[in-house]
XYZ file of N, CA, C and O in Angstrom:
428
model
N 45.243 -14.165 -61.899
C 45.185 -12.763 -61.481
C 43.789 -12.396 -61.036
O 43.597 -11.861 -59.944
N 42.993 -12.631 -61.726
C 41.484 -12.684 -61.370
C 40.928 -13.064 -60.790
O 39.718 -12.838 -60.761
N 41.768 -14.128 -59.748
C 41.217 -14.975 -58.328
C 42.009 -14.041 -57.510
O 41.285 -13.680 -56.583
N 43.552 -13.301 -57.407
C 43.727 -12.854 -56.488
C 43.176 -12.043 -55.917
O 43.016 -11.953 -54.700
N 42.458 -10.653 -57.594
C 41.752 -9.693 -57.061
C 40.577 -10.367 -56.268
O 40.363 -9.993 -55.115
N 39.834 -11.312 -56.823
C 38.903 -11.298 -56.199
C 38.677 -11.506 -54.618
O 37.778 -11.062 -53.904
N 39.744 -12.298 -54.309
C 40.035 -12.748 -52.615
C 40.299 -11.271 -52.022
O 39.944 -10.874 -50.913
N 41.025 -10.523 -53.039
C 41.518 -9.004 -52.209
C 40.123 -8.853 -52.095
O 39.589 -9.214 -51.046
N 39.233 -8.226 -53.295
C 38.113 -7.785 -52.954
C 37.125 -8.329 -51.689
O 36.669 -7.700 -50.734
N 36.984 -9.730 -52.063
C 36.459 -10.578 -50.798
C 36.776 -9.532 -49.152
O 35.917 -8.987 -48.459
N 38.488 -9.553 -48.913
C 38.841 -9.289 -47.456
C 38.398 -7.871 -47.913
O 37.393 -7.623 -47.247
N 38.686 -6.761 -48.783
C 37.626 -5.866 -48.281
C 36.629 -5.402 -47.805
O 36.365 -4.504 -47.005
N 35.846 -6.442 -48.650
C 33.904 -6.549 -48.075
C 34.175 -6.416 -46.677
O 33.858 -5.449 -45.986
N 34.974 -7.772 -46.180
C 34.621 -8.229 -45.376
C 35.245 -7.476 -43.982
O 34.828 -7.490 -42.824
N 36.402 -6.828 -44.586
C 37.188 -5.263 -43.741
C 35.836 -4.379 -43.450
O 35.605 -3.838 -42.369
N 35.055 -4.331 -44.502
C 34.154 -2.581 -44.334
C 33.132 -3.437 -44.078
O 32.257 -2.665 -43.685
N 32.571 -4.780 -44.038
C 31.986 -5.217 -43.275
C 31.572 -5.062 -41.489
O 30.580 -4.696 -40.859
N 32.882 -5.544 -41.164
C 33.623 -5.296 -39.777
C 33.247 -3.787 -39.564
O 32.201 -3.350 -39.084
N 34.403 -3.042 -40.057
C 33.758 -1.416 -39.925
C 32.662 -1.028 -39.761
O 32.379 -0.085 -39.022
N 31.651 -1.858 -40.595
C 29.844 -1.465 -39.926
C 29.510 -1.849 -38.566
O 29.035 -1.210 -37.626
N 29.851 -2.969 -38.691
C 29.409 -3.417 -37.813
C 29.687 -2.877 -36.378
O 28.984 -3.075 -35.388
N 31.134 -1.978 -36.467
C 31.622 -1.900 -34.921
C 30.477 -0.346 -34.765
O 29.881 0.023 -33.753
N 30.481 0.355 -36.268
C 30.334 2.031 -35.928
C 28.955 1.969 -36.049
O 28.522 2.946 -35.439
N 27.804 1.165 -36.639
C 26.676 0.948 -36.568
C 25.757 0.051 -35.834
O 25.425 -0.931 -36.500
N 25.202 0.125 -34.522
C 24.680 -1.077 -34.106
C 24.150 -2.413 -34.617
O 23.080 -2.252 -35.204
N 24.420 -3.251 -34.593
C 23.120 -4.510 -35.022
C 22.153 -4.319 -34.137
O 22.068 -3.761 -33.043
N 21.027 -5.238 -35.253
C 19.899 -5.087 -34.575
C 20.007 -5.548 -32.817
O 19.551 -4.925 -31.858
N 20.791 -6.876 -32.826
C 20.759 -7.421 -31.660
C 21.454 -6.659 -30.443
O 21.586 -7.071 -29.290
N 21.854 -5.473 -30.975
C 22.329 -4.728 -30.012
C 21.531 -3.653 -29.508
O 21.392 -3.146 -28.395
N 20.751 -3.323 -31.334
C 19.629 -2.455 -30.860
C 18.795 -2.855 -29.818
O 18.686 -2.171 -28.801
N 18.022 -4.210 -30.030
C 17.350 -4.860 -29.312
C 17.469 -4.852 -28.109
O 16.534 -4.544 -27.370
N 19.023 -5.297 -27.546
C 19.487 -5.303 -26.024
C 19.598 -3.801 -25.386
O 19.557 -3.586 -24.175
N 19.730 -2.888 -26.299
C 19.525 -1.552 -25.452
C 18.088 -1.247 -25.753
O 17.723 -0.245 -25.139
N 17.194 -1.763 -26.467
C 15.832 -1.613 -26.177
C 15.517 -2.183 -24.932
O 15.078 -1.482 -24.020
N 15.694 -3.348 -24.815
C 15.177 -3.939 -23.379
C 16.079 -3.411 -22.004
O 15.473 -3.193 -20.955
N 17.626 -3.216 -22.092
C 17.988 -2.066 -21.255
C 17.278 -1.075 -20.887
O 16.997 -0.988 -19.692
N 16.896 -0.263 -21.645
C 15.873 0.949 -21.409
C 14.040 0.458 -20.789
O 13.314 1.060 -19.998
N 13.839 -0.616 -21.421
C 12.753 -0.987 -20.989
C 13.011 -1.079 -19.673
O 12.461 -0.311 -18.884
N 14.123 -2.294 -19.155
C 14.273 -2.181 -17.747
C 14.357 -1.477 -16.547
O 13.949 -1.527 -15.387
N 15.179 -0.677 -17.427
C 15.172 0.766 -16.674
C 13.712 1.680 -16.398
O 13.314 2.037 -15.289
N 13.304 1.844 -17.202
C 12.051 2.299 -17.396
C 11.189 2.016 -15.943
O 10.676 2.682 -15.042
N 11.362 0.673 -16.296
C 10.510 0.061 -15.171
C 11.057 -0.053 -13.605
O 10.536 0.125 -12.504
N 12.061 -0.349 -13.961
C 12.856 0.155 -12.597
C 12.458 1.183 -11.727
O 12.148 1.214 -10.536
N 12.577 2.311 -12.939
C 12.504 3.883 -12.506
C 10.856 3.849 -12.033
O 10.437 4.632 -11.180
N 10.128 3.007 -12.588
C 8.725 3.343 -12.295
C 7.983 2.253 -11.093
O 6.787 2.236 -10.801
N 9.114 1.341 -10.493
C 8.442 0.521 -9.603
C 9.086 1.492 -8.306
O 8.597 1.605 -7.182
N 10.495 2.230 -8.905
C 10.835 2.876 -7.403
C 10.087 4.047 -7.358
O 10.357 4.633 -6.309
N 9.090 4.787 -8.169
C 8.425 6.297 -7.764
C 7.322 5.590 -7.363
O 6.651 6.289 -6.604
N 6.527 3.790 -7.666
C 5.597 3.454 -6.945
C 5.749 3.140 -5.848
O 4.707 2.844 -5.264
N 6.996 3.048 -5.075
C 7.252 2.621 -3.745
C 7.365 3.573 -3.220
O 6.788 3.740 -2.146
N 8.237 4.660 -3.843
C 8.268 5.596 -2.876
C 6.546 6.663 -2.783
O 6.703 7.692 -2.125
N 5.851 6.573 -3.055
C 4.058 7.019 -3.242
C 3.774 5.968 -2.245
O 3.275 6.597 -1.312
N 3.804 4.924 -1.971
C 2.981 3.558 -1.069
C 3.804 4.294 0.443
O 3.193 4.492 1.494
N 4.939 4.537 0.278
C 5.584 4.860 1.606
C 5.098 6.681 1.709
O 5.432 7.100 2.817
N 4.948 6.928 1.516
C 4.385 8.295 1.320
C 2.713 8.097 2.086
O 2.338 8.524 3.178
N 1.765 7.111 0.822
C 0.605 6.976 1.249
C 0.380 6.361 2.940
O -0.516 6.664 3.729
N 1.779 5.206 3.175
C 1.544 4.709 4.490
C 1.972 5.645 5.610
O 1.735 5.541 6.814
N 2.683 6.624 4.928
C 3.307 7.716 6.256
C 1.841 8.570 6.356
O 1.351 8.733 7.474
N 1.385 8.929 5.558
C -0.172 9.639 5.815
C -0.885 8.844 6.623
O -1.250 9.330 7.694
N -1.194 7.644 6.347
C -2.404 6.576 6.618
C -1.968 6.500 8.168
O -2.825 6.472 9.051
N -0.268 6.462 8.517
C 0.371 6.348 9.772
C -0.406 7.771 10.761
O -1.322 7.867 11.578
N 0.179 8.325 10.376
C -0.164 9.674 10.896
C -1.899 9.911 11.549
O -2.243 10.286 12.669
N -2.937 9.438 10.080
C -4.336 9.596 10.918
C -4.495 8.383 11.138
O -5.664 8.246 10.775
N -4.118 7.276 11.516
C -3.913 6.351 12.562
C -3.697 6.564 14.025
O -4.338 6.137 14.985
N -2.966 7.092 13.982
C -2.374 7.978 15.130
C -3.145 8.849 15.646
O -3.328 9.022 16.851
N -3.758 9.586 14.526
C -4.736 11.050 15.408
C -6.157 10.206 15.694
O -6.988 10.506 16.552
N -6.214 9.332 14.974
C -7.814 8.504 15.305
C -7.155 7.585 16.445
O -7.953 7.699 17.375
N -6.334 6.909 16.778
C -6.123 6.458 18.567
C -6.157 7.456 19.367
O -6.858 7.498 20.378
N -5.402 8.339 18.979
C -5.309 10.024 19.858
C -7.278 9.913 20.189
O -8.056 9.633 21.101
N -7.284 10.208 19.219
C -9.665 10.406 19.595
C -9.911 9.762 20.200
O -10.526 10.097 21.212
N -9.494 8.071 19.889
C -10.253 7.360 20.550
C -9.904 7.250 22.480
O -10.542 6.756 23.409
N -8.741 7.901 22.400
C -8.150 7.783 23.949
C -8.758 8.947 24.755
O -8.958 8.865 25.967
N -9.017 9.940 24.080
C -9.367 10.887 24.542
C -11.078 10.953 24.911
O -11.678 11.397 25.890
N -11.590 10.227 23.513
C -13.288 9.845 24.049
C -13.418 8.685 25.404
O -14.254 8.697 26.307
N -12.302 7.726 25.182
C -12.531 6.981 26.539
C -11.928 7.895 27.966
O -12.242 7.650 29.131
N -11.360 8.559 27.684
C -11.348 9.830 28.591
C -12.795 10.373 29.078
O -13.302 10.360 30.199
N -13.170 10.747 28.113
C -14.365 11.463 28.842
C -15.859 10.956 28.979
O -16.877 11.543 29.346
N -15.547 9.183 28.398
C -16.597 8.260 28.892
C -16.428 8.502 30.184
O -17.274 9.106 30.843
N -14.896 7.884 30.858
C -14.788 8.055 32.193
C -15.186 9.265 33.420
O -15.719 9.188 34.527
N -14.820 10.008 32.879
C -14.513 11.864 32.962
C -16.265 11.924 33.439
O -16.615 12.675 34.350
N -17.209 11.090 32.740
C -18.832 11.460 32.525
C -19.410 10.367 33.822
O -19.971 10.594 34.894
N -18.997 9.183 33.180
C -19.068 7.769 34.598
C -19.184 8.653 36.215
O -20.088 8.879 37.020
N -17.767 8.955 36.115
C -17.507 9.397 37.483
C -18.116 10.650 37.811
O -18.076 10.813 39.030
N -18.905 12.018 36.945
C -19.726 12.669 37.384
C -20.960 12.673 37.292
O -21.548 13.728 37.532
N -21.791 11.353 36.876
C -22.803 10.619 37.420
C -22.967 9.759 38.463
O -23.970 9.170 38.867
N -22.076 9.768 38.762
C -21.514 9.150 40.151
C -21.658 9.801 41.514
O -22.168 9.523 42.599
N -20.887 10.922 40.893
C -20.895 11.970 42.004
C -22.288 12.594 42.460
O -22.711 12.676 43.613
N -23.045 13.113 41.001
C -24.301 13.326 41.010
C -25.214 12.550 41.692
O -26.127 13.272 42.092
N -25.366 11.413 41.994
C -26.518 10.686 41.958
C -25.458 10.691 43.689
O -26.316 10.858 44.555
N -24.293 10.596 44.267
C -23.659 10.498 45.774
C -24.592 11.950 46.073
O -25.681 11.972 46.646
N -23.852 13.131 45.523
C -24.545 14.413 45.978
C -26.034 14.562 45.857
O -26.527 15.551 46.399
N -26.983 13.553 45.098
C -28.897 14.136 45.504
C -29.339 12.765 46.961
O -30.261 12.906 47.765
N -28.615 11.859 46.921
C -28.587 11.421 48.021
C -28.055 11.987 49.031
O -28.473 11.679 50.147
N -27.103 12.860 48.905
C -26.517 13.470 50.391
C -27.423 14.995 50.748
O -27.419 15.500 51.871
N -28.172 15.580 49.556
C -29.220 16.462 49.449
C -30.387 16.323 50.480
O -30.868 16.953 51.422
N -30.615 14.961 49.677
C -31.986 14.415 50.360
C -32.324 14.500 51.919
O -33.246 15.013 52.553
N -30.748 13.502 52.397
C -30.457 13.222 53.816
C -30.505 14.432 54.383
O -31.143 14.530 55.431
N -29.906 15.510 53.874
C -29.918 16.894 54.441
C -31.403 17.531 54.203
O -31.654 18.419 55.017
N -32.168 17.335 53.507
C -33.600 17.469 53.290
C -33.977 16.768 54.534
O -34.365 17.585 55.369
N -33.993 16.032 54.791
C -34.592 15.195 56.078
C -34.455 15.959 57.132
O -35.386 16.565 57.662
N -32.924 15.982 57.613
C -32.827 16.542 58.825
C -32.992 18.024 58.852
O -33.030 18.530 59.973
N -33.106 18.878 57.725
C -33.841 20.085 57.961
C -35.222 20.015 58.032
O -35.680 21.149 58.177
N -36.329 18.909 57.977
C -37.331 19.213 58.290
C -37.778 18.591 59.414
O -38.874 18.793 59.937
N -36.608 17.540 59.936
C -36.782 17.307 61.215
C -36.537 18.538 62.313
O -37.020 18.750 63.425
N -35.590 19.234 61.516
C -35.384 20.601 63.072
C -36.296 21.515 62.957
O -36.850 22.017 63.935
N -36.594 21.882 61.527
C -37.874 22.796 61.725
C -39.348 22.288 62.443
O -40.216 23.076 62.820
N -39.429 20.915 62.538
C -40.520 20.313 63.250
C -40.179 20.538 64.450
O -40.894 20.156 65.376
């Protein structure tokens, strides 16, 4: 009689055993939703660093853009300057020539 109880008792343990186990995590479960969350974590924090790098490169894009814009516009008016030193130095030569022949007619 004293072996049966005890086997009953035994499958109890081992009933409310079970029962813990389903309604209370193990550690190893704790563990795996620790590193779940870790993952996540990091997940969540490599995609707000990508989306900041694409952010920083849409800025960096942008005065990229306005510094070619300058630079097209200063070789603009390298040219813009070229060609009215050009003109300048055509017009005191065409001055001159006209200097000449006005003091040839007044002679």
């Amino acid at each position: 009689s004293n072996s049966v109880t005890s086997e009953q008792e035994t499958d109890q343990d081992t009933t409310k055993n079970k029962r813990q186990k389903i309604t209370s995590p193990s550690l190893e479960q704790q563990h795996q939703q620790q590193e779940e969350q870790k993952t996540q974590q990091e997940t969540n924090d490599l995609t707000q660093g990508y989306r900041n790098l694409a952010e920083t490169i849409a800025k960096h894009r942008g005065a990229l853009n306005e510094i070619t814009r300058a630079h097209e516009i200063i070789a603009e008016g390298k040219l813009l300057l070229k060609m009215a030193r050009s003109r300048r130095k055509t017009l005191r030569k065409d001055i001159g020539v006209y200097m000449k022949q006005l003091e040839e007619l007044e002679l």
